[in-house]
PDB file of C-alpha atoms and ligand atoms in Angstrom:
ATOM      1  CA  UNK A 466      47.198   4.256  -3.660  1.00 84.00           C
ATOM      2  CA  UNK A 467      50.948   4.194  -4.293  1.00 97.00           C
ATOM      3  CA  UNK A 468      51.497   0.683  -2.900  1.00 98.00           C
ATOM      4  CA  UNK A 469      49.507  -1.765  -0.824  1.00 98.00           C
ATOM      5  CA  UNK A 470      50.704  -3.301   2.426  1.00 98.00           C
ATOM      6  CA  UNK A 471      49.076  -6.681   3.031  1.00 98.00           C
ATOM      7  CA  UNK A 472      49.198  -9.151   5.876  1.00 98.00           C
ATOM      8  CA  UNK A 473      50.336 -12.525   4.538  1.00 98.00           C
ATOM      9  CA  UNK A 474      48.653 -15.657   5.830  1.00 98.00           C
ATOM     10  CA  UNK A 475      50.707 -17.206   8.592  1.00 98.00           C
ATOM     11  CA  UNK A 476      50.542 -20.575  10.281  1.00 98.00           C
ATOM     12  CA  UNK A 477      51.987 -20.371  13.792  1.00 98.00           C
ATOM     13  CA  UNK A 478      52.694 -23.361  15.974  1.00 98.00           C
ATOM     14  CA  UNK A 479      55.092 -24.378  18.718  1.00 98.00           C
ATOM     15  CA  UNK A 480      57.420 -25.696  16.029  1.00 98.00           C
ATOM     16  CA  UNK A 481      57.618 -22.291  14.329  1.00 98.00           C
ATOM     17  CA  UNK A 482      55.829 -19.999  11.879  1.00 98.00           C
ATOM     18  CA  UNK A 483      55.109 -20.501   8.196  1.00 98.00           C
ATOM     19  CA  UNK A 484      53.995 -17.564   6.046  1.00 98.00           C
ATOM     20  CA  UNK A 485      52.683 -18.070   2.530  1.00 98.00           C
ATOM     21  CA  UNK A 486      50.841 -16.535  -0.394  1.00 98.00           C
ATOM     22  CA  UNK A 487      49.755 -17.770  -3.786  1.00 98.00           C
ATOM     23  CA  UNK A 488      49.942 -15.931  -7.095  1.00 97.00           C
ATOM     24  CA  UNK A 489      46.532 -14.945  -8.487  1.00 97.00           C
ATOM     25  CA  UNK A 490      44.756 -16.242  -5.341  1.00 97.00           C
ATOM     26  CA  UNK A 491      46.218 -13.980  -2.638  1.00 97.00           C
ATOM     27  CA  UNK A 492      47.535 -11.251  -4.939  1.00 97.00           C
ATOM     28  CA  UNK A 493      46.032 -10.077  -8.223  1.00 96.00           C
ATOM     29  CA  UNK A 494      48.866 -11.265 -10.466  1.00 98.00           C
ATOM     30  CA  UNK A 495      50.742 -14.465 -11.170  1.00 98.00           C
ATOM     31  CA  UNK A 496      54.422 -14.778 -10.325  1.00 98.00           C
ATOM     32  CA  UNK A 497      56.890 -15.533 -13.102  1.00 98.00           C
ATOM     33  CA  UNK A 498      60.089 -14.617 -11.273  1.00 98.00           C
ATOM     34  CA  UNK A 499      61.434 -14.690  -7.731  1.00 98.00           C
ATOM     35  CA  UNK A 500      64.591 -12.926  -6.668  1.00 98.00           C
ATOM     36  CA  UNK A 501      66.180 -11.959  -3.364  1.00 98.00           C
ATOM     37  CA  UNK A 502      68.701  -9.382  -2.251  1.00 98.00           C
ATOM     38  CA  UNK A 503      71.050 -10.033   0.661  1.00 98.00           C
ATOM     39  CA  UNK A 504      74.587  -9.298   1.930  1.00 98.00           C
ATOM     40  CA  UNK A 505      73.575  -5.639   1.683  1.00 98.00           C
ATOM     41  CA  UNK A 506      75.428  -3.303   4.072  1.00 98.00           C
ATOM     42  CA  UNK A 507      73.255  -1.701   6.775  1.00 98.00           C
ATOM     43  CA  UNK A 508      71.961   1.697   5.629  1.00 96.00           C
ATOM     44  CA  UNK A 509      72.544   0.910   1.956  1.00 98.00           C
ATOM     45  CA  UNK A 510      70.036   2.326  -0.535  1.00 98.00           C
ATOM     46  CA  UNK A 511      68.940   0.257  -3.542  1.00 98.00           C
ATOM     47  CA  UNK A 512      66.155   0.565  -6.074  1.00 98.00           C
ATOM     48  CA  UNK A 513      65.923   4.142  -7.419  1.00 98.00           C
ATOM     49  CA  UNK A 514      63.867   3.159 -10.425  1.00 98.00           C
ATOM     50  CA  UNK A 515      60.322   2.553 -11.656  1.00 98.00           C
ATOM     51  CA  UNK A 516      58.909  -0.161 -13.891  1.00 98.00           C
ATOM     52  CA  UNK A 517      56.909   0.513 -17.041  1.00 98.00           C
ATOM     53  CA  UNK A 518      54.843  -2.650 -16.771  1.00 98.00           C
ATOM     54  CA  UNK A 519      55.509  -4.881 -13.778  1.00 98.00           C
ATOM     55  CA  UNK A 520      53.713  -5.859 -10.585  1.00 98.00           C
ATOM     56  CA  UNK A 521      55.757  -7.023  -7.629  1.00 98.00           C
ATOM     57  CA  UNK A 522      55.278  -8.207  -4.078  1.00 98.00           C
ATOM     58  CA  UNK A 523      58.127  -7.399  -1.705  1.00 98.00           C
ATOM     59  CA  UNK A 524      58.651  -9.066   1.651  1.00 98.00           C
ATOM     60  CA  UNK A 525      61.416  -9.170   4.200  1.00 98.00           C
ATOM     61  CA  UNK A 526      61.806 -12.601   5.855  1.00 98.00           C
ATOM     62  CA  UNK A 527      64.714 -11.382   7.987  1.00 98.00           C
ATOM     63  CA  UNK A 528      65.754  -7.942   9.195  1.00 98.00           C
ATOM     64  CA  UNK A 529      64.101  -4.640   8.320  1.00 98.00           C
ATOM     65  CA  UNK A 530      63.688  -2.806   5.058  1.00 98.00           C
ATOM     66  CA  UNK A 531      62.146   0.609   4.396  1.00 98.00           C
ATOM     67  CA  UNK A 532      60.536   1.219   1.023  1.00 98.00           C
ATOM     68  CA  UNK A 533      59.747   4.764  -0.126  1.00 98.00           C
ATOM     69  CA  UNK A 534      57.380   4.861  -3.090  1.00 98.00           C
ATOM     70  CA  UNK A 535      56.577   7.872  -5.228  1.00 98.00           C
ATOM     71  CA  UNK A 536      54.185   8.407  -8.154  1.00 98.00           C
ATOM     72  CA  UNK A 537      55.746  11.698  -9.225  1.00 97.00           C
ATOM     73  CA  UNK A 538      53.354  13.703  -7.026  1.00 97.00           C
ATOM     74  CA  UNK A 539      53.243  12.061  -3.612  1.00 97.00           C
ATOM     75  CA  UNK A 540      55.437   9.700  -1.673  1.00 98.00           C
ATOM     76  CA  UNK A 541      54.692   7.140   0.995  1.00 98.00           C
ATOM     77  CA  UNK A 542      56.950   5.134   3.300  1.00 98.00           C
ATOM     78  CA  UNK A 543      56.465   1.504   4.269  1.00 98.00           C
ATOM     79  CA  UNK A 544      58.533  -0.441   6.783  1.00 98.00           C
ATOM     80  CA  UNK A 545      58.885  -4.192   6.262  1.00 98.00           C
ATOM     81  CA  UNK A 546      59.799  -5.243   9.798  1.00 98.00           C
ATOM     82  CA  UNK A 547      57.940  -8.542  10.001  1.00 98.00           C
ATOM     83  CA  UNK A 548      58.073 -11.584   7.667  1.00 98.00           C
ATOM     84  CA  UNK A 549      54.260 -11.567   7.405  1.00 98.00           C
ATOM     85  CA  UNK A 550      54.123  -8.138   5.746  1.00 98.00           C
ATOM     86  CA  UNK A 551      53.877  -8.012   1.960  1.00 98.00           C
ATOM     87  CA  UNK A 552      54.129  -4.818  -0.060  1.00 98.00           C
ATOM     88  CA  UNK A 553      52.564  -4.761  -3.514  1.00 98.00           C
ATOM     89  CA  UNK A 554      53.989  -2.237  -5.943  1.00 98.00           C
ATOM     90  CA  UNK A 555      52.535  -1.852  -9.428  1.00 98.00           C
ATOM     91  CA  UNK A 556      53.792  -0.175 -12.594  1.00 98.00           C
ATOM     92  CA  UNK A 557      54.629   3.522 -12.674  1.00 98.00           C
ATOM     93  CA  UNK A 558      55.875   3.833  -9.112  1.00 98.00           C
ATOM     94  CA  UNK A 559      59.376   5.010  -8.268  1.00 98.00           C
ATOM     95  CA  UNK A 560      60.883   3.059  -5.371  1.00 98.00           C
ATOM     96  CA  UNK A 561      63.834   3.714  -3.067  1.00 98.00           C
ATOM     97  CA  UNK A 562      64.754   0.802  -0.824  1.00 98.00           C
ATOM     98  CA  UNK A 563      66.776   1.114   2.372  1.00 98.00           C
ATOM     99  CA  UNK A 564      68.297  -1.824   4.218  1.00 98.00           C
ATOM    100  CA  UNK A 565      67.852  -0.730   7.829  1.00 98.00           C
ATOM    101  CA  UNK A 566      69.547  -3.645   9.552  1.00 98.00           C
ATOM    102  CA  UNK A 567      72.575  -5.841   8.987  1.00 97.00           C
ATOM    103  CA  UNK A 568      71.784  -9.140   7.213  1.00 98.00           C
ATOM    104  CA  UNK A 569      68.350  -7.995   6.042  1.00 98.00           C
ATOM    105  CA  UNK A 570      66.894 -10.009   3.181  1.00 98.00           C
ATOM    106  CA  UNK A 571      64.498  -8.647   0.566  1.00 98.00           C
ATOM    107  CA  UNK A 572      62.467 -11.186  -1.418  1.00 98.00           C
ATOM    108  CA  UNK A 573      60.420 -10.242  -4.443  1.00 98.00           C
ATOM    109  CA  UNK A 574      57.802 -12.050  -6.502  1.00 98.00           C
ATOM    110  CA  UNK A 575      57.478 -10.407  -9.914  1.00 98.00           C
ATOM    111  CA  UNK A 576      54.743 -10.688 -12.532  1.00 98.00           C
ATOM    112  CA  UNK A 577      57.193 -10.962 -15.406  1.00 98.00           C
ATOM    113  CA  UNK A 578      60.643 -12.117 -16.457  1.00 98.00           C
ATOM    114  CA  UNK A 579      63.633  -9.806 -16.104  1.00 98.00           C
ATOM    115  CA  UNK A 580      63.700  -7.146 -18.804  1.00 98.00           C
ATOM    116  CA  UNK A 581      66.081  -4.208 -18.465  1.00 98.00           C
ATOM    117  CA  UNK A 582      63.939  -2.287 -21.010  1.00 98.00           C
ATOM    118  CA  UNK A 583      61.124  -2.271 -18.439  1.00 98.00           C
ATOM    119  CA  UNK A 584      63.211  -0.132 -16.034  1.00 98.00           C
ATOM    120  CA  UNK A 585      63.202   3.653 -15.767  1.00 98.00           C
ATOM    121  CA  UNK A 586      66.360   4.374 -13.799  1.00 98.00           C
ATOM    122  CA  UNK A 587      66.529   8.134 -14.312  1.00 98.00           C
ATOM    123  CA  UNK A 588      64.179  10.242 -12.146  1.00 98.00           C
ATOM    124  CA  UNK A 589      63.798  13.037 -14.744  1.00 98.00           C
ATOM    125  CA  UNK A 590      62.837  10.418 -17.325  1.00 98.00           C
ATOM    126  CA  UNK A 591      60.341   8.969 -14.817  1.00 98.00           C
ATOM    127  CA  UNK A 592      58.707  12.406 -14.405  1.00 98.00           C
ATOM    128  CA  UNK A 593      58.454  12.704 -18.206  1.00 98.00           C
ATOM    129  CA  UNK A 594      56.628   9.348 -18.323  1.00 97.00           C
ATOM    130  CA  UNK A 595      54.268  10.546 -15.559  1.00 97.00           C
ATOM    131  CA  UNK A 596      53.582  13.839 -17.355  1.00 97.00           C
ATOM    132  CA  UNK A 597      52.960  12.037 -20.653  1.00 97.00           C
ATOM    133  CA  UNK A 598      50.075  10.121 -19.040  1.00 96.00           C
ATOM    134  CA  UNK A 599      51.811   6.822 -19.855  1.00 96.00           C
ATOM    135  CA  UNK A 600      50.171   5.017 -16.901  1.00 93.00           C
ATOM    136  CA  UNK A 601      46.719   6.635 -17.174  1.00 85.00           C
TER     137      UNK A 601
HETATM  138  C1  T46 B 342      63.082  -3.847  -7.800  1.00 77.63           C
HETATM  139  C2  T46 B 342      63.816  -3.923  -6.515  1.00 77.63           C
HETATM  140  C3  T46 B 342      62.923  -4.213  -5.344  1.00 77.63           C
HETATM  141  C4  T46 B 342      68.963  -9.519 -13.234  1.00 77.63           C
HETATM  142  O1  T46 B 342      69.803  -9.875 -14.076  1.00 77.63           O
HETATM  143  N1  T46 B 342      67.824 -10.251 -13.071  1.00 77.63           N
HETATM  144  C5  T46 B 342      66.847  -9.891 -12.185  1.00 77.63           C
HETATM  145  O2  T46 B 342      65.820 -10.589 -12.066  1.00 77.63           O
HETATM  146  C6  T46 B 342      67.058  -8.719 -11.392  1.00 77.63           C
HETATM  147  C7  T46 B 342      65.999  -8.276 -10.383  1.00 77.63           C
HETATM  148  C8  T46 B 342      68.205  -8.002 -11.559  1.00 77.63           C
HETATM  149  N2  T46 B 342      69.143  -8.402 -12.467  1.00 77.63           N
HETATM  150  C9  T46 B 342      70.402  -7.622 -12.597  1.00 77.63           C
HETATM  151  C10 T46 B 342      70.189  -6.203 -13.114  1.00 77.63           C
HETATM  152  C11 T46 B 342      71.351  -5.461 -12.519  1.00 77.63           C
HETATM  153  O3  T46 B 342      72.490  -5.593 -13.361  1.00 77.63           O
HETATM  154  O4  T46 B 342      70.997  -7.487 -11.312  1.00 77.63           O
HETATM  155  C12 T46 B 342      71.628  -6.210 -11.213  1.00 77.63           C
HETATM  156  C13 T46 B 342      71.158  -5.480  -9.984  1.00 77.63           C
HETATM  157  O5  T46 B 342      69.780  -5.089 -10.189  1.00 77.63           O
HETATM  158  P1  T46 B 342      69.210  -3.710  -9.622  1.00 77.63           P
HETATM  159  O6  T46 B 342      70.267  -2.697  -9.583  1.00 77.63           O
HETATM  160  O7  T46 B 342      67.973  -3.380 -10.432  1.00 77.63           O
HETATM  161  O8  T46 B 342      68.817  -4.134  -8.124  1.00 77.63           O
HETATM  162  P2  T46 B 342      67.897  -3.335  -7.091  1.00 77.63           P
HETATM  163  O9  T46 B 342      68.052  -4.021  -5.801  1.00 77.63           O
HETATM  164  O10 T46 B 342      68.170  -1.873  -7.131  1.00 77.63           O
HETATM  165  O11 T46 B 342      66.396  -3.527  -7.658  1.00 77.63           O
HETATM  166  C14 T46 B 342      65.787  -4.793  -7.621  1.00 77.63           C
HETATM  167  C15 T46 B 342      64.998  -5.040  -8.899  1.00 77.63           C
HETATM  168  O12 T46 B 342      65.848  -4.910 -10.029  1.00 77.63           O
HETATM  169  C16 T46 B 342      63.831  -4.112  -9.051  1.00 77.63           C
HETATM  170  O13 T46 B 342      62.962  -4.575 -10.063  1.00 77.63           O
HETATM  171  O14 T46 B 342      61.932  -3.427  -7.850  1.00 77.63           O
HETATM  172  O15 T46 B 342      64.897  -4.867  -6.502  1.00 77.63           O
END
């Protein structure tokens, strides 16, 4: 499995909807960092990297975002078009992220603090990590 799409618990009432999840309880890691990406032009691509050791849950509370994940052999596409969809991406997965609509917002809960050394931003380097069995 390259990534896992989950349905987040949602409380719906006449006064609106409330979607939630809890680290360790609803996903199998705790969250040390939250960040969000916005003001991204429609059609813009972001991401284009993998993480050596990081679990993340991505969700899109507004707009639509397409995430293409790749383990060096296969790729899979996920569309975050509803605030109740959560996409879990673990270590060793290359991700390309496309902002499909104007004013889309991407929120991420990450298992660790920001560390630039955890990023693999070059695809050839990513393939070398895969071939070395780094994530096996
Ligand atoms: C990911 C996707 C979904 C920080 O200083 N702290 C942070 O917590 C983050 C996430 C980023 N930064 C800095 C690093 C760069 O200088 O912000 C700049 C932009 O980051 P980046 O180009 O990595 O942004 P995206 O949107 O391509 O990727 C981000 C995350 O970095 C990444 O982990 O999986 O969102």
